[in-house]
Amino acid sequence: MESLFSIGLFGHIIGITCIAGGSVGGWILETQVWKHVHTSPEKVVVFGPLMPKYPIIIQVGTLLTLISGLIMLGATHWVMAHQWWFIIKMMLVVTSVLNGLLVAKPNTPKLQDLITRIVDG
């Protein structure tokens, strides 16, 4: 069971790293897009194809974190599932996933369309 917990922990760390890296990378890319949208639109056109890639990294990281968390819970016989910090953490994870599905995903095509219209004139 100890090796199963270690495997789950390793996957959990990788998943969290993907979530954080995708979030920070997407934020930096979006900052650069808005910085260059009026001054040098040719740079924004280059950034455009990269914008849909960051949510995929975040979604893969979230899925890996969820699966590895279940592996760790199984290795510990679900002992942590009844602790208050774990319940709060699960509420935050569910809120984060719902935010991504209900807010970020529908707004991404609108943002790309807006940037295309701004660059085109």
Short mmCIF file of N, CA, C and O in Angstrom, two decimals, residues 29 47-57 108 112:
data_model
loop_
_atom_site.label_atom_id
_atom_site.label_comp_id
_atom_site.label_asym_id
_atom_site.label_seq_id
_atom_site.Cartn_x
_atom_site.Cartn_y
_atom_site.Cartn_z
N LEU A 29 0.43 34.51 -21.44
CA LEU A 29 0.08 34.64 -22.86
C LEU A 29 -1.02 35.68 -23.06
O LEU A 29 -0.92 36.52 -23.96
N PHE A 47 0.31 34.49 -31.41
CA PHE A 47 -0.13 33.97 -30.10
C PHE A 47 -1.46 33.23 -30.19
O PHE A 47 -1.75 32.38 -29.36
N GLY A 48 -2.28 33.57 -31.18
CA GLY A 48 -3.63 33.02 -31.29
C GLY A 48 -3.72 31.51 -31.21
O GLY A 48 -4.53 30.98 -30.45
N PRO A 49 -2.94 30.75 -31.99
CA PRO A 49 -3.05 29.29 -31.93
C PRO A 49 -2.62 28.69 -30.59
O PRO A 49 -2.99 27.56 -30.28
N LEU A 50 -1.86 29.42 -29.80
CA LEU A 50 -1.42 28.90 -28.50
C LEU A 50 -2.50 28.99 -27.44
O LEU A 50 -2.50 28.22 -26.48
N MET A 51 -3.43 29.93 -27.60
CA MET A 51 -4.42 30.17 -26.55
C MET A 51 -5.28 28.96 -26.21
O MET A 51 -5.55 28.71 -25.05
N PRO A 52 -5.73 28.14 -27.19
CA PRO A 52 -6.55 26.98 -26.82
C PRO A 52 -5.76 25.83 -26.18
O PRO A 52 -6.35 24.89 -25.66
N LYS A 53 -4.44 25.90 -26.21
CA LYS A 53 -3.63 24.79 -25.68
C LYS A 53 -3.57 24.80 -24.15
O LYS A 53 -3.50 23.73 -23.53
N TYR A 54 -3.58 25.95 -23.54
CA TYR A 54 -3.44 26.02 -22.09
C TYR A 54 -4.61 25.41 -21.33
O TYR A 54 -4.40 24.72 -20.34
N PRO A 55 -5.85 25.60 -21.76
CA PRO A 55 -6.94 24.90 -21.05
C PRO A 55 -6.82 23.38 -21.11
O PRO A 55 -7.22 22.69 -20.17
N ILE A 56 -6.27 22.86 -22.21
CA ILE A 56 -6.08 21.41 -22.31
C ILE A 56 -5.09 20.93 -21.26
O ILE A 56 -5.31 19.91 -20.60
N ILE A 57 -4.01 21.68 -21.07
CA ILE A 57 -3.01 21.32 -20.05
C ILE A 57 -3.65 21.35 -18.67
O ILE A 57 -3.43 20.46 -17.84
N THR A 108 -13.84 31.60 -24.03
CA THR A 108 -12.63 31.50 -24.83
C THR A 108 -12.88 31.78 -26.31
O THR A 108 -12.16 32.58 -26.91
N GLN A 112 -11.28 34.93 -28.49
CA GLN A 112 -10.52 34.76 -29.74
C GLN A 112 -11.17 35.54 -30.88
O GLN A 112 -10.47 36.14 -31.70
#
